[in-house]
């Protein structure tokens, strides 16, 4: 997503091929995340906390239907703990 113009609109009804590919890819990813999360919760029969992290998490977050905690620096926080510098 870093190559996409910051002003690009994410839409299912895009006006060009690039917008269609972007929108379709994002919505497919969001649908998969929401579905897998729902299936895990149903399988475990408990409400689980879900953490959203990674390079494109900020772009996916507003499209998700589920409740996700956003942790943009999760990997770095984990490395700091391993290194003994609990920040």
Tab-separated table of C-alpha atoms in Angstrom:
chain	number	residue	atom	x	y	z
A	1	UNK	CA	0.000	0.000	0.000
A	2	UNK	CA	2.968	2.352	0.309
A	3	UNK	CA	2.853	3.003	-3.452
A	4	UNK	CA	-0.765	4.139	-3.323
A	5	UNK	CA	-1.456	7.866	-3.326
A	6	UNK	CA	-2.496	9.034	0.156
A	7	UNK	CA	-5.532	10.752	-1.389
A	8	UNK	CA	-6.747	7.576	-3.114
A	9	UNK	CA	-10.267	6.612	-2.185
A	10	UNK	CA	-10.850	2.998	-1.226
A	11	UNK	CA	-14.073	1.865	-2.830
A	12	UNK	CA	-15.737	-1.302	-4.038
A	13	UNK	CA	-17.025	0.675	-7.017
A	14	UNK	CA	-13.749	2.025	-8.341
A	15	UNK	CA	-13.407	4.201	-11.415
A	16	UNK	CA	-10.212	2.625	-12.734
A	17	UNK	CA	-8.300	-0.652	-12.700
A	18	UNK	CA	-5.810	0.375	-10.012
A	19	UNK	CA	-8.618	1.515	-7.722
A	20	UNK	CA	-10.531	-1.682	-8.381
A	21	UNK	CA	-7.555	-3.862	-7.559
A	22	UNK	CA	-6.807	-1.837	-4.416
A	23	UNK	CA	-10.407	-1.881	-3.204
A	24	UNK	CA	-10.922	-5.549	-4.020
A	25	UNK	CA	-7.696	-6.585	-2.318
A	26	UNK	CA	-8.405	-4.570	0.813
A	27	UNK	CA	-12.008	-5.741	1.118
A	28	UNK	CA	-11.019	-9.388	0.552
A	29	UNK	CA	-8.350	-9.096	3.246
A	30	UNK	CA	-10.767	-7.412	5.652
A	31	UNK	CA	-13.427	-10.065	5.005
A	32	UNK	CA	-10.911	-12.834	5.692
A	33	UNK	CA	-9.679	-11.221	8.923
A	34	UNK	CA	-13.205	-10.626	10.223
A	35	UNK	CA	-14.349	-14.144	9.272
A	36	UNK	CA	-11.337	-15.912	10.785
A	37	UNK	CA	-11.693	-13.878	13.974
A	38	UNK	CA	-15.404	-14.728	14.174
A	39	UNK	CA	-14.691	-18.438	13.605
A	40	UNK	CA	-11.974	-18.494	16.271
A	41	UNK	CA	-14.289	-16.842	18.800
A	42	UNK	CA	-17.039	-19.342	17.994
A	43	UNK	CA	-14.656	-22.301	18.134
A	44	UNK	CA	-13.213	-21.277	21.490
A	45	UNK	CA	-16.622	-20.205	22.836
A	46	UNK	CA	-15.006	-17.182	24.491
A	47	UNK	CA	-14.470	-13.564	23.605
A	48	UNK	CA	-10.836	-13.144	22.618
A	49	UNK	CA	-8.863	-9.922	22.345
A	50	UNK	CA	-7.574	-9.375	18.830
A	51	UNK	CA	-4.538	-7.261	18.053
A	52	UNK	CA	-4.048	-5.606	14.680
A	53	UNK	CA	-0.465	-4.842	13.734
A	54	UNK	CA	1.767	-4.677	10.697
A	55	UNK	CA	2.576	-2.295	7.901
A	56	UNK	CA	-0.913	-2.018	6.409
A	57	UNK	CA	-2.869	-2.316	9.654
A	58	UNK	CA	-3.774	1.379	9.654
A	59	UNK	CA	-5.332	1.076	6.178
A	60	UNK	CA	-7.287	-2.061	7.095
A	61	UNK	CA	-8.465	-0.890	10.509
A	62	UNK	CA	-11.299	1.457	9.415
A	63	UNK	CA	-12.717	-1.238	7.127
A	64	UNK	CA	-12.904	-4.006	9.738
A	65	UNK	CA	-16.250	-4.855	11.313
A	66	UNK	CA	-14.728	-6.547	14.354
A	67	UNK	CA	-13.191	-5.005	17.441
A	68	UNK	CA	-9.394	-4.968	17.174
A	69	UNK	CA	-6.762	-3.298	19.333
A	70	UNK	CA	-4.266	-1.471	17.129
A	71	UNK	CA	-0.598	-1.875	18.087
A	72	UNK	CA	1.582	-0.351	15.348
A	73	UNK	CA	4.856	-1.092	17.152
A	74	UNK	CA	4.108	-4.540	18.557
A	75	UNK	CA	7.261	-6.156	17.176
A	76	UNK	CA	9.488	-3.409	18.533
A	77	UNK	CA	7.789	-3.603	21.944
A	78	UNK	CA	8.404	-7.347	21.999
A	79	UNK	CA	12.044	-6.908	21.069
A	80	UNK	CA	12.450	-4.315	23.828
A	81	UNK	CA	11.058	-6.808	26.350
A	82	UNK	CA	13.404	-9.515	25.106
A	83	UNK	CA	16.320	-7.085	25.320
A	84	UNK	CA	15.346	-6.340	28.921
A	85	UNK	CA	14.308	-2.750	28.283
A	86	UNK	CA	10.603	-2.920	29.166
A	87	UNK	CA	9.375	0.420	27.886
